[in-house]
Coordinates of C-alpha atoms in Angstrom, one line a residue:
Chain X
X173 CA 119.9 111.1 147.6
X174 CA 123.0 113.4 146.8
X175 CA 123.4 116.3 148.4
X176 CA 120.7 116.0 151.0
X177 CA 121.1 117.6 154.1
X178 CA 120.4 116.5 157.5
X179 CA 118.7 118.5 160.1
X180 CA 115.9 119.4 162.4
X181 CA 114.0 121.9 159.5
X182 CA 113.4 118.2 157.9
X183 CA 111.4 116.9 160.8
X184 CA 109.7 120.1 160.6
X185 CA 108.5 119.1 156.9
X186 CA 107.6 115.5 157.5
X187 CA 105.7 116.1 161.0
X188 CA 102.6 117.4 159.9
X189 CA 102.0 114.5 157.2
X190 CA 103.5 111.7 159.9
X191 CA 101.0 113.3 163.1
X192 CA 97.6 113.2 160.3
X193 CA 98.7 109.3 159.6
X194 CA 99.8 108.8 162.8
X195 CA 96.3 110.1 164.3
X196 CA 93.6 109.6 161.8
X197 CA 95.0 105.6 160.4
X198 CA 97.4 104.2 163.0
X199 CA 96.2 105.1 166.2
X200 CA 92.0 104.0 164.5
X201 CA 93.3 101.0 163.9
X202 CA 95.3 99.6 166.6
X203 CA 91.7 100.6 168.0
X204 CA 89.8 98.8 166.0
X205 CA 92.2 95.8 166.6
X206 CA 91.9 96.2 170.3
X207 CA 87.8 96.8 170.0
X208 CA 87.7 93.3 168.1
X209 CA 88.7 92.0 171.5
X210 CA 86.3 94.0 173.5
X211 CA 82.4 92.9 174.3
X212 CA 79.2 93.5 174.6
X213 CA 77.5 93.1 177.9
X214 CA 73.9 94.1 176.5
X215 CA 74.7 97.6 175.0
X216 CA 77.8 98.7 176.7
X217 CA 80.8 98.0 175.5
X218 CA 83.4 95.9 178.0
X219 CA 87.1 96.4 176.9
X220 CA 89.2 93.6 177.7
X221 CA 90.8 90.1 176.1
X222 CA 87.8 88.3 174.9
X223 CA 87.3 85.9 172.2
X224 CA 84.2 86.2 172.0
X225 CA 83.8 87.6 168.5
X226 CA 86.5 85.3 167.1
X227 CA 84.5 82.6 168.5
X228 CA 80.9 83.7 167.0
X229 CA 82.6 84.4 164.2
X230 CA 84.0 80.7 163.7
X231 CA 80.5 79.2 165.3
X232 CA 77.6 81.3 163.6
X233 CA 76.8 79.9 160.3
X234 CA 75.5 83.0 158.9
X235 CA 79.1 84.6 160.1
X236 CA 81.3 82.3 157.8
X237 CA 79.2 82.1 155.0
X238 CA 79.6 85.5 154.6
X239 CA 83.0 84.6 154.6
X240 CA 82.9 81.9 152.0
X241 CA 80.0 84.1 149.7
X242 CA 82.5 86.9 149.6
X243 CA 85.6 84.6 148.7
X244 CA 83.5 83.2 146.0
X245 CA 82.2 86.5 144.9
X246 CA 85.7 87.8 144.5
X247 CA 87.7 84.7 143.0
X248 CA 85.2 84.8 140.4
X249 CA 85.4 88.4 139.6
X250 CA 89.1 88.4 140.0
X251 CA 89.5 85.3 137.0
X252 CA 86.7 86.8 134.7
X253 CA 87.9 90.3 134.8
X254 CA 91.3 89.1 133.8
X255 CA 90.1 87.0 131.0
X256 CA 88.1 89.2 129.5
X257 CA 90.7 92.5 130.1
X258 CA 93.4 90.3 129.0
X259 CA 92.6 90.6 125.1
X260 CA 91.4 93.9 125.5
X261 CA 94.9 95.1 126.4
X262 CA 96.5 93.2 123.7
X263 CA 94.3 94.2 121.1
X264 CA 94.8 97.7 122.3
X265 CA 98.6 97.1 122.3
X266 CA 99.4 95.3 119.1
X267 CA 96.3 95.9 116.8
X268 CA 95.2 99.5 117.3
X269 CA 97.7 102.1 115.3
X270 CA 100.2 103.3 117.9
X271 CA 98.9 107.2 117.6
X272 CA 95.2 105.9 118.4
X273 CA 96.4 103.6 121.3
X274 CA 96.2 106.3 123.8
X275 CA 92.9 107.6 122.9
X276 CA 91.5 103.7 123.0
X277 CA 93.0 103.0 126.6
X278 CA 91.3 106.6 127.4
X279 CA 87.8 105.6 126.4
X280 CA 88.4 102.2 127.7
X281 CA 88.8 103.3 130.9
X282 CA 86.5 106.9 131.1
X283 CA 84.0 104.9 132.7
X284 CA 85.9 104.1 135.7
X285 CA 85.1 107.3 137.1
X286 CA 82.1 107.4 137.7
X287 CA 81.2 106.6 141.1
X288 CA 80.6 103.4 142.6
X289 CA 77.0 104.6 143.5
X290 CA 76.1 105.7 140.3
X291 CA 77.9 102.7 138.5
X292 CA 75.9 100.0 140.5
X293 CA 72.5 101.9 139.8
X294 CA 73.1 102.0 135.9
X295 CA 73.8 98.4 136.0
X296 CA 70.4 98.1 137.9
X297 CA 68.7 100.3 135.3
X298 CA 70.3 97.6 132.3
X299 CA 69.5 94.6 134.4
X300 CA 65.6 95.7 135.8
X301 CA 63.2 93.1 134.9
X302 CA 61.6 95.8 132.1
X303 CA 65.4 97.2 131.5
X304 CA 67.1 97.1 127.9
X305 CA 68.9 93.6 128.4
X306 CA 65.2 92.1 129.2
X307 CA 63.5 93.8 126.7
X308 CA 66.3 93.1 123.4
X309 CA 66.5 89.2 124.7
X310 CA 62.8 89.2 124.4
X311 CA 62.1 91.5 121.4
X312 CA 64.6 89.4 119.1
X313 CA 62.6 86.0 120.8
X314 CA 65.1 84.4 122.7
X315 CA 63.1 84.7 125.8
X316 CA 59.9 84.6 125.9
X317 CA 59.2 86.1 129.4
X318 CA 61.7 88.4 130.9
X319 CA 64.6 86.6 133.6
X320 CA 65.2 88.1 136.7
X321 CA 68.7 89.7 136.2
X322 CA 69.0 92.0 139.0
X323 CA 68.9 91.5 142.8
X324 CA 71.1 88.4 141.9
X325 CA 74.5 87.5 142.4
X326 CA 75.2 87.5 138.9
X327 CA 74.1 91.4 139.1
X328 CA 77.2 91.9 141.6
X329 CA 79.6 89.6 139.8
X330 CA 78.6 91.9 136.1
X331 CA 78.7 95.0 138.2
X332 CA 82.5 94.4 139.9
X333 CA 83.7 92.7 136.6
X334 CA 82.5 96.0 134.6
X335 CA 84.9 98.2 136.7
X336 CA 87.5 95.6 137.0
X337 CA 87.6 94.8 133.4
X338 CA 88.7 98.6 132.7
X339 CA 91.3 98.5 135.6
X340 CA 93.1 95.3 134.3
X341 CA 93.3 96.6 130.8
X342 CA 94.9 99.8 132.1
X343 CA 97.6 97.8 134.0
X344 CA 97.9 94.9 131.6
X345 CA 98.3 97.5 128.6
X346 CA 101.0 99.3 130.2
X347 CA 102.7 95.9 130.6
X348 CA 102.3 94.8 127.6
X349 CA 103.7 97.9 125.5
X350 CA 106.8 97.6 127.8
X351 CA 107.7 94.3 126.0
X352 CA 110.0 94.8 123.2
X353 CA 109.3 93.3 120.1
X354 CA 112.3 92.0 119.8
X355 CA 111.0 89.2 121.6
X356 CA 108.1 88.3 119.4
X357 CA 110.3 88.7 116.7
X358 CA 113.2 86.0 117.8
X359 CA 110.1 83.3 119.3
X360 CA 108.6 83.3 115.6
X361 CA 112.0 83.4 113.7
X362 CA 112.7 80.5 115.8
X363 CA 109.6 78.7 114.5
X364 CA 107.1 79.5 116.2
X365 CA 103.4 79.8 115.7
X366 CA 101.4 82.5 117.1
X367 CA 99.7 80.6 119.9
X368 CA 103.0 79.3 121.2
X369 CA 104.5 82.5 121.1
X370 CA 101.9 83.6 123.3
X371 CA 102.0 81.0 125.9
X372 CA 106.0 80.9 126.3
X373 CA 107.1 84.1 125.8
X374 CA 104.5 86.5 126.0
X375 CA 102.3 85.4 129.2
X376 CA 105.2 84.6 131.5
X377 CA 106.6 88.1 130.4
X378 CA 103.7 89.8 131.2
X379 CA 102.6 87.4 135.2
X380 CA 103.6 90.4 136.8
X381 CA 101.3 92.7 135.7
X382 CA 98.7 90.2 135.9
X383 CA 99.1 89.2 139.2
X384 CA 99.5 92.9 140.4
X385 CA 96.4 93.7 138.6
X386 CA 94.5 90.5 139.8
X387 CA 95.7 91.3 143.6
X388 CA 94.3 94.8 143.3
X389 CA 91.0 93.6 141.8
X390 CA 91.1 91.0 145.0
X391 CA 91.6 93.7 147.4
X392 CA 88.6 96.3 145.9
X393 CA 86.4 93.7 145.7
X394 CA 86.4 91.8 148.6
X395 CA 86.5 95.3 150.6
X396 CA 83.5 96.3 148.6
X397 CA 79.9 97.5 150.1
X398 CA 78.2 99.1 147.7
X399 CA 78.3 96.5 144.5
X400 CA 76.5 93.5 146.4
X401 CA 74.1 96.0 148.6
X402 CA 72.6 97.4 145.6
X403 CA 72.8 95.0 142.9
X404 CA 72.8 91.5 145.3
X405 CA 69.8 92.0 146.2
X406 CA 70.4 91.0 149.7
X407 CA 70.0 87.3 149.6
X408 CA 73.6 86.2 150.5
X409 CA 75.4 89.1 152.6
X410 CA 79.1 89.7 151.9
X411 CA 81.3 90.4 154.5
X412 CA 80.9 94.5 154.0
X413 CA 77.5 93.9 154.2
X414 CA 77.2 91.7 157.9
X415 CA 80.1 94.7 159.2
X416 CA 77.7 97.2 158.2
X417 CA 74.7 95.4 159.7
X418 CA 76.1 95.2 162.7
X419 CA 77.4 98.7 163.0
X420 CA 74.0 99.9 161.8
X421 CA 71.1 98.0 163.4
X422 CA 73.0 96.4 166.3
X423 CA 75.7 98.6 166.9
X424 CA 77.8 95.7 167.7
X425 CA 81.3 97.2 167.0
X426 CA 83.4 94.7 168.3
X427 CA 82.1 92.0 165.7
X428 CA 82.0 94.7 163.0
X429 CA 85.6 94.7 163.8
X430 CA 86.4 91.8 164.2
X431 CA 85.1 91.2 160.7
X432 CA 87.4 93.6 159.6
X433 CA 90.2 92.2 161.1
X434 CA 88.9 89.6 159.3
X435 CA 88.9 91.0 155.8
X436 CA 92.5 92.3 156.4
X437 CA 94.0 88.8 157.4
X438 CA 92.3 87.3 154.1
X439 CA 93.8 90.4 152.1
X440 CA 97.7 89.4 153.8
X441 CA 97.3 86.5 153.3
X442 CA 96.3 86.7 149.4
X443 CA 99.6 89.3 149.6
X444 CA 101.7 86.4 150.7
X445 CA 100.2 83.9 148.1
X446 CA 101.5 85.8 145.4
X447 CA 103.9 88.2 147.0
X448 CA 106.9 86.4 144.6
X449 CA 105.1 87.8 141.6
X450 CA 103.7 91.5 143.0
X451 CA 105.4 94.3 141.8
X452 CA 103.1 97.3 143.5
X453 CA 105.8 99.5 143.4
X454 CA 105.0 99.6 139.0
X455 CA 101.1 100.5 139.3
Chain L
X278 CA 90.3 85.9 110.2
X279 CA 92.0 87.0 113.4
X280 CA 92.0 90.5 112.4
X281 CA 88.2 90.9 111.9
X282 CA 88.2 89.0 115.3
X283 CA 89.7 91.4 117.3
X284 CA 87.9 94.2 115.6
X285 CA 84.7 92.5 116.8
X286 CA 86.5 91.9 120.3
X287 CA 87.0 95.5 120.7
X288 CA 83.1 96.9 119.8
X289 CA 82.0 94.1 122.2
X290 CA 84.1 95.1 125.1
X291 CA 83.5 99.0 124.5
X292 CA 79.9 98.3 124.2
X293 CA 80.2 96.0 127.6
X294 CA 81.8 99.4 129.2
X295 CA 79.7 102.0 128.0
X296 CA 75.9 100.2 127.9
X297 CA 75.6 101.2 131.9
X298 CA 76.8 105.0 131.6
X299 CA 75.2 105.0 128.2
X300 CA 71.6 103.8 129.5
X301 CA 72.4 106.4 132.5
X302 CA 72.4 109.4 130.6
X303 CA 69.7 108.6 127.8
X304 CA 67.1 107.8 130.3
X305 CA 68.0 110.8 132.3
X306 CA 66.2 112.4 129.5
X307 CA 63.1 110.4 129.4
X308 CA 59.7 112.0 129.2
X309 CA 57.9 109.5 131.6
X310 CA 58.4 108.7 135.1
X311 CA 60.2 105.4 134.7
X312 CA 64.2 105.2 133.3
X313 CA 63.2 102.0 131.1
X314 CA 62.4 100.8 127.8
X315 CA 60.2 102.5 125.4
X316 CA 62.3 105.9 125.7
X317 CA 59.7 108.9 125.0
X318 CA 61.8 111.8 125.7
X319 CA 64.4 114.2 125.1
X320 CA 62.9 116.0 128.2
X321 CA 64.8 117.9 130.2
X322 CA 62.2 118.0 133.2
X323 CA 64.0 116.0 135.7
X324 CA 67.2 118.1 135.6
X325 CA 65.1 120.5 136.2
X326 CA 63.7 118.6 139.3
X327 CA 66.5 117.8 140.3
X328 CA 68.1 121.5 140.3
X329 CA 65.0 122.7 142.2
X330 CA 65.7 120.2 144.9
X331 CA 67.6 121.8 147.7
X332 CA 69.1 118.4 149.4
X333 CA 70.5 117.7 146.4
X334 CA 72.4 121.2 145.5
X335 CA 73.1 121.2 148.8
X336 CA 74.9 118.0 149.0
X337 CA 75.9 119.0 145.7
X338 CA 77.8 122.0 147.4
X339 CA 79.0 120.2 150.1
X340 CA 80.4 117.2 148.0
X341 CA 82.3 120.0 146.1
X342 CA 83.8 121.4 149.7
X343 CA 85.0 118.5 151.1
X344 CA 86.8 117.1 147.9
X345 CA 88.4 120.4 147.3
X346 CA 88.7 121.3 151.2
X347 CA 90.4 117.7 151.8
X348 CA 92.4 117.4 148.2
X349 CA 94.4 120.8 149.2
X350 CA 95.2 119.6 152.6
X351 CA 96.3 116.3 151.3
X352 CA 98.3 117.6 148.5
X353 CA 100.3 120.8 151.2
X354 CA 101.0 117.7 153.8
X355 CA 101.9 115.4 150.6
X356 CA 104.5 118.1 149.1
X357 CA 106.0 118.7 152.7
X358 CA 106.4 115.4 153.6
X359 CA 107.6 114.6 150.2
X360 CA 110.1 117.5 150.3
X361 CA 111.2 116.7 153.8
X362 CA 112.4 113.1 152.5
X363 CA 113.9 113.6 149.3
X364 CA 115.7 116.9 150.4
X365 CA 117.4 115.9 153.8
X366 CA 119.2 112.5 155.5
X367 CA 116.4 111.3 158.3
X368 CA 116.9 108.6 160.2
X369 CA 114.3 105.9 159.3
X370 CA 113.2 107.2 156.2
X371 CA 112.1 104.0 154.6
X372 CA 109.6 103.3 157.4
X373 CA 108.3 106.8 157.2
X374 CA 107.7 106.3 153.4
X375 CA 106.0 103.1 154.4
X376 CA 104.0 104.8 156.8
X377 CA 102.7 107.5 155.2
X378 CA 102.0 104.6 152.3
X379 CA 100.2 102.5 154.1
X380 CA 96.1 103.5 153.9
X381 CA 96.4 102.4 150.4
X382 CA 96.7 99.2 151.4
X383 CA 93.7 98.9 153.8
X384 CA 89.8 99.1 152.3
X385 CA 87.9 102.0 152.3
X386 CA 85.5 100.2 154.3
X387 CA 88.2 99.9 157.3
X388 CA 89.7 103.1 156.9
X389 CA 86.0 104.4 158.4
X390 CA 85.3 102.3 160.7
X391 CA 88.6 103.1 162.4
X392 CA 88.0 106.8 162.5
X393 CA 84.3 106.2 163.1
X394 CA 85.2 104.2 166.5
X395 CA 88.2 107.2 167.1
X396 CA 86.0 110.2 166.2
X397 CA 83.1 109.1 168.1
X398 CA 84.6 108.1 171.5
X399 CA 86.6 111.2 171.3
X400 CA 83.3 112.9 171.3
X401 CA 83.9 114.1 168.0
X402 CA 80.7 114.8 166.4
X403 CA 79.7 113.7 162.6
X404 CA 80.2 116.2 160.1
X405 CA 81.8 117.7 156.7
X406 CA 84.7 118.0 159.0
X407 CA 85.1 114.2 159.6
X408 CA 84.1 113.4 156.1
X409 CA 86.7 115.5 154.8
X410 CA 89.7 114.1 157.7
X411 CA 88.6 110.5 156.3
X412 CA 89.4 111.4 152.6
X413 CA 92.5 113.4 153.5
X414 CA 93.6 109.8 155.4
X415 CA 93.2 108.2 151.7
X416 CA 94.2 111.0 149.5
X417 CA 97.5 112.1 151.3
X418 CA 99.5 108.4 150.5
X419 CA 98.6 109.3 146.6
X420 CA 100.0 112.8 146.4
X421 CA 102.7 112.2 148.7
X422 CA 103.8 109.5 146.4
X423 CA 103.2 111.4 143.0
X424 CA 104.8 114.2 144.4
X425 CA 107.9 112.3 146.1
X426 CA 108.2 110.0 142.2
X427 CA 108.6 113.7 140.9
X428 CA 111.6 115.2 142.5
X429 CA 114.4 114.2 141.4
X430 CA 118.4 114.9 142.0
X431 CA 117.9 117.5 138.9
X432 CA 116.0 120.4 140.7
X433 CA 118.3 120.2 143.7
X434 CA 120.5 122.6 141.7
X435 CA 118.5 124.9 141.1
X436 CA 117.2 124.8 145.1
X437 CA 121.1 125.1 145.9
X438 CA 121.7 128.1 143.5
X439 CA 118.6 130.1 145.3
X440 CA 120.4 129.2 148.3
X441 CA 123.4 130.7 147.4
X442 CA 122.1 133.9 146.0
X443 CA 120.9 134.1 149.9
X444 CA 117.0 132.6 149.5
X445 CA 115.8 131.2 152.9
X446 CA 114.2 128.4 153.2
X447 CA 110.8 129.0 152.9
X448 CA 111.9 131.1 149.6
X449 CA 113.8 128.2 148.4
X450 CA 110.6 125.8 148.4
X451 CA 107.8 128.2 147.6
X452 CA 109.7 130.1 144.5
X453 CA 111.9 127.5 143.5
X454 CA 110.6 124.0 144.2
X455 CA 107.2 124.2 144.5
X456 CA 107.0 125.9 140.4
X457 CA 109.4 122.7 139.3
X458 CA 106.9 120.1 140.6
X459 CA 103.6 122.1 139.7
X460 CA 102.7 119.2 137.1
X461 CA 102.6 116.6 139.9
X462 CA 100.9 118.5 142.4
X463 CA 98.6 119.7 139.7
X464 CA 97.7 115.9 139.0
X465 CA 98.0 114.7 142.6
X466 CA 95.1 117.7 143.2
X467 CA 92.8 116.4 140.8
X468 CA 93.2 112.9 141.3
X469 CA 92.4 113.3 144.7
X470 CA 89.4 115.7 144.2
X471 CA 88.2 112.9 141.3
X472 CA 88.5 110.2 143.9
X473 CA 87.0 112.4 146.9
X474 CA 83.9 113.7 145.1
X475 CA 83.0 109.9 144.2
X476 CA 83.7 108.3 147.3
X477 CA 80.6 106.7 149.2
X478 CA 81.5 104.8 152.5
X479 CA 84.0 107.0 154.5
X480 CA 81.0 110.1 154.1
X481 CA 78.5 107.3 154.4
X482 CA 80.0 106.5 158.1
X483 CA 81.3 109.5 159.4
X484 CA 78.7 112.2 158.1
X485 CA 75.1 113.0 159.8
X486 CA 73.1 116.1 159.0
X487 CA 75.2 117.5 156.3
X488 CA 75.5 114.9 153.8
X489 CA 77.6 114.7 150.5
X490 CA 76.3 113.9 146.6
X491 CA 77.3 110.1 146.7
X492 CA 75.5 109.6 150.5
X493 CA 72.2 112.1 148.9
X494 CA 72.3 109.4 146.0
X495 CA 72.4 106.7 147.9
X496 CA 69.4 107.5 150.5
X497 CA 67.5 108.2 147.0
X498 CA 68.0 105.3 145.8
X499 CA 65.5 103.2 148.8
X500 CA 62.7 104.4 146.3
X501 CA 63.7 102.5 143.4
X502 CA 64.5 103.5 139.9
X503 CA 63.8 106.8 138.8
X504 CA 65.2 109.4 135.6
X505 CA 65.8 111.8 139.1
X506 CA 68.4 109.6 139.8
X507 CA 69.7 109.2 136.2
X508 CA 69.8 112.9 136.0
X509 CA 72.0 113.3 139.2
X510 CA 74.1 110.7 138.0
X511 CA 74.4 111.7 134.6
X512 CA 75.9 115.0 136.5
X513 CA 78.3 113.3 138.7
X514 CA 79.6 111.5 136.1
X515 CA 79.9 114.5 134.0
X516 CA 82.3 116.4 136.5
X517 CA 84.1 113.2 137.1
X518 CA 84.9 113.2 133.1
X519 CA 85.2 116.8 133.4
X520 CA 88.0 116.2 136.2
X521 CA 90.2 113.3 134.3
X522 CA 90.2 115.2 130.6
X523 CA 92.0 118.2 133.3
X524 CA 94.3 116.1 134.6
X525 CA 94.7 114.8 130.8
X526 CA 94.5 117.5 129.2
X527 CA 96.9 119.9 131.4
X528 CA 99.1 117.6 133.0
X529 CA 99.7 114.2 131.4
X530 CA 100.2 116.6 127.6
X531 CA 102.9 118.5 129.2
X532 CA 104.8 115.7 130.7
X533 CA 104.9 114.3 127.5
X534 CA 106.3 117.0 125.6

């Protein structure tokens, strides 16, 4: 930057914020790394080089299909959020008069705030076997006995795709209103129709936003407790869920964090899968 | 045709977003003791309840010291550090940004355990305290990066003619700077109380006794569905609202204009 100064008083202005992430993040989780390699000899803790968790982890059916329910969970949350968030934004961007668009993103997205507690419990209250999505599918006679909505996975996926579906639109809008319409213009002059404009011009235009808004969705959801503890219904245990069974009931902290290594390696390597197309640095 | 479509699109997906928060608050007013279908109220009894109820206000208070408590320490070590790299040459800059970046990037979930493993074999003891040193850990990369996107080459003018006209340092940044970036540490402060008054698992892990609203909510929900707990989420999503139409409202207007 011009006319920046060099010094010690800089140091002085940068320590305090360096030392907290220093202390409180770095110096946790080299911990954490180094506890994944520690052991349990009944209930005290052995540090050391073992395996040991890697290995249950890769031998323990119940470990790995936490694994693979969690990867499921989130690929299918990831895809349905963006489909259904991806005409949301556009309708937002093209349809809606330009002094209402930012009162329409507003309300689209006011909801994301509330907490993910809170959030999960309301979708438990819609989905309870006596709650309002039961009772209008029986009232109008579709069903003739009420389905068992909650406690399912499909709870969790509606639940994650709810608050997904409002982060999407809010990154997919502000990629979409950053396309000039010149574009549009010169694809439809040039013959053609609206569906092809769309798939040449528009959607590669706007992959970036996409992916970085897919990528986030990936890295909430696959991180997340809450969602599939309360609305899951504890049938098939997500990744969160076995870390904070062992941390709770066994108190097994080196496979707790092991899993967590875990979790992070997935999240890299999602990263590196679509690293060419990320641009975090626009959220 | 593809007009009326998207029209219809658009009630759909707002009705999609709003029937949770929507069912939240209505049957937070039921007259019954069950938050479901018929609804017989308004009643405002189980506010009421829930007012009387002194684990809730107290977690109620406690939720409001931590996210204030931890939102001003994050946003003072957020402007320093911010000010420290956009005002002088340091060698390795772009790994400190990095660095002081880098919670964002790891789940909330992690982030705890970390500290809960660190905390507790320092002998450390659960409390407000560590609740609130876990959300300064995910608040600070936030402000330090809304305040560091707002201070650009233009105000270094200004900080050189206070220097001239003999302003020390600590004049320079608290008279000078600090009025200049006000908007973005205004919004970095709410964003970060928003996000800290919400969050769940980093109290959940590293709290005991003293517990905050989300943690209070959670333990109340192992009795199944209730209007209590509509009513205290009806309220926690209330100050949340109340939080974002601030930052909205005082900060995002004026930037505009």
């Amino acid at each position: 930057m011009t006319g920046a100064r060099s010094g010690a008083a800089g140091w002085g202005f940068v320590a305090p914020a360096l030392l907290w992430t220093l202390a409180f993040f770095i110096v946790p989780f080299v911990v954490m790394g180094a506890m994944s390699l520690a052991t349990l000899d009944g209930r005290t803790l052995v540090w050391g080089l073992h395996p040991d968790n890697y290995v249950e982890l890769a031998t323990r059916a119940y470990l790995w299909r936490a694994i693979i329910v969690s990867l499921e969970i989130t690929l299918t949350v990831t895809i349905v959020s963006v489909l259904l968030a991806y005409p949301l934004a556009a309708i937002i961007a093209f349809r809606v008069p330009p002094r209402w668009q930012r009162l329409a993103l507003l309300l689209a997205i006011l909801p994301f705030w509330t907490s993910y507690v809170v959030r999960s419990y309301a979708w438990l209250l819609v989905l309870a076997q006596e709650g309002i999505v039961n009772r209008a599918l029986t009232g109008i006679g579709l069903l003739d006995d009420p389905v068992r909505l909650a406690n399912t996975r499909f709870a969790t996926v509606t639940g994650f795709v709810h608050f997904f579906v409002m982060l999407l639109t809010l990154t997919i809008y502000a990629n979409l209103v950053q396309l000039s319409p010149n574009y549009r213009r010169a694809a439809m002059d040039l013959g053609a129709n609206a569906f092809q404009t769309f798939r040449h011009v528009i959607l590669p235009l706007t992959l970036p936003g996409i992916v970085t808004g897919a990528f986030l969705t990936f890295v909430l959801c696959i991180g997340d407790y809450v969602t599939p503890q309360i609305l899951g219904g504890n049938t098939e245990l997500t990744v969160p869920q076995v870390i904070m069974v062992q941390l709770g009931r066994r108190a097994n902290f080196p496979l707790a964090s092991a899993l967590a290594i875990v979790l992070m390696g997935i999240v890299t390597l999602a990263y590196l899968g679509c690293a060419r197309w990320l641009r975090l640095d626009r959220i | 045709m593809m007009r009326a479509a998207s029209w219809a699109y658009l009630i759909l997906a707002y009705g999609f977003i709003y029937l949770p928060v929507m069912t939240l608050v209505l049957f937070s007013f039921q007259g019954s003791g069950l938050p479901v279908p018929p609804f017989d109220g308004p009643s405002l009894q189980w506010y009421g309840e829930v007012l009387g109820d002194r684990d809730v206000t107290d977690a109620l208070i406690h939720s409001l010291t931590v996210s204030l408590g931890s939102s001003a320490i994050a946003v003072a070590l957020g402007f320093c550090a911010a000010y420290g790299l956009a005002r002088f040459i340091l060698p390795g800059s772009a790994l400190i940004r990095g660095l002081l970046i880098a919670p964002i990037t790891v789940s909330y979930l992690i982030v705890g355990l970390g500290l809960l493993i660190v905390l507790t074999n320092a002998g450390l003891a659960l409390s407000l305290l560590t609740v609130a040193i876990g959300h300064v850990v995910i608040n600070l990369p936030l402000a330090f990066a809304i305040i560091y996107a707002s201070m650009g080459a233009q105000q270094q003018n200004a900080e050189r003619a206070a220097r001239d006209l003999g302003a020390g340092e600590l004049q320079v940044v608290t008279l000078v700077t600090v009025p200049m970036v006000a908007p973005a540490i205004a919004a970095a402060f709410f964003l970060s109380v928003t996000l800290s008054w919400d969050e769940f698992i980093i109290a959940f892990l590293l709290s005991r006794f003293d517990i905050t609203l989300p943690v209070e909510i959670w333990s109340m929900l192992s009795s199944g569905l209730s209007p209590r707990l509509n009513a205290v989420g009806s309220v926690v999503f209330l100050v949340s609202v109340a939080g974002v139409l601030i930052l909205e409202l005082l900060v995002l207007r004026r930037r505009r204009a």
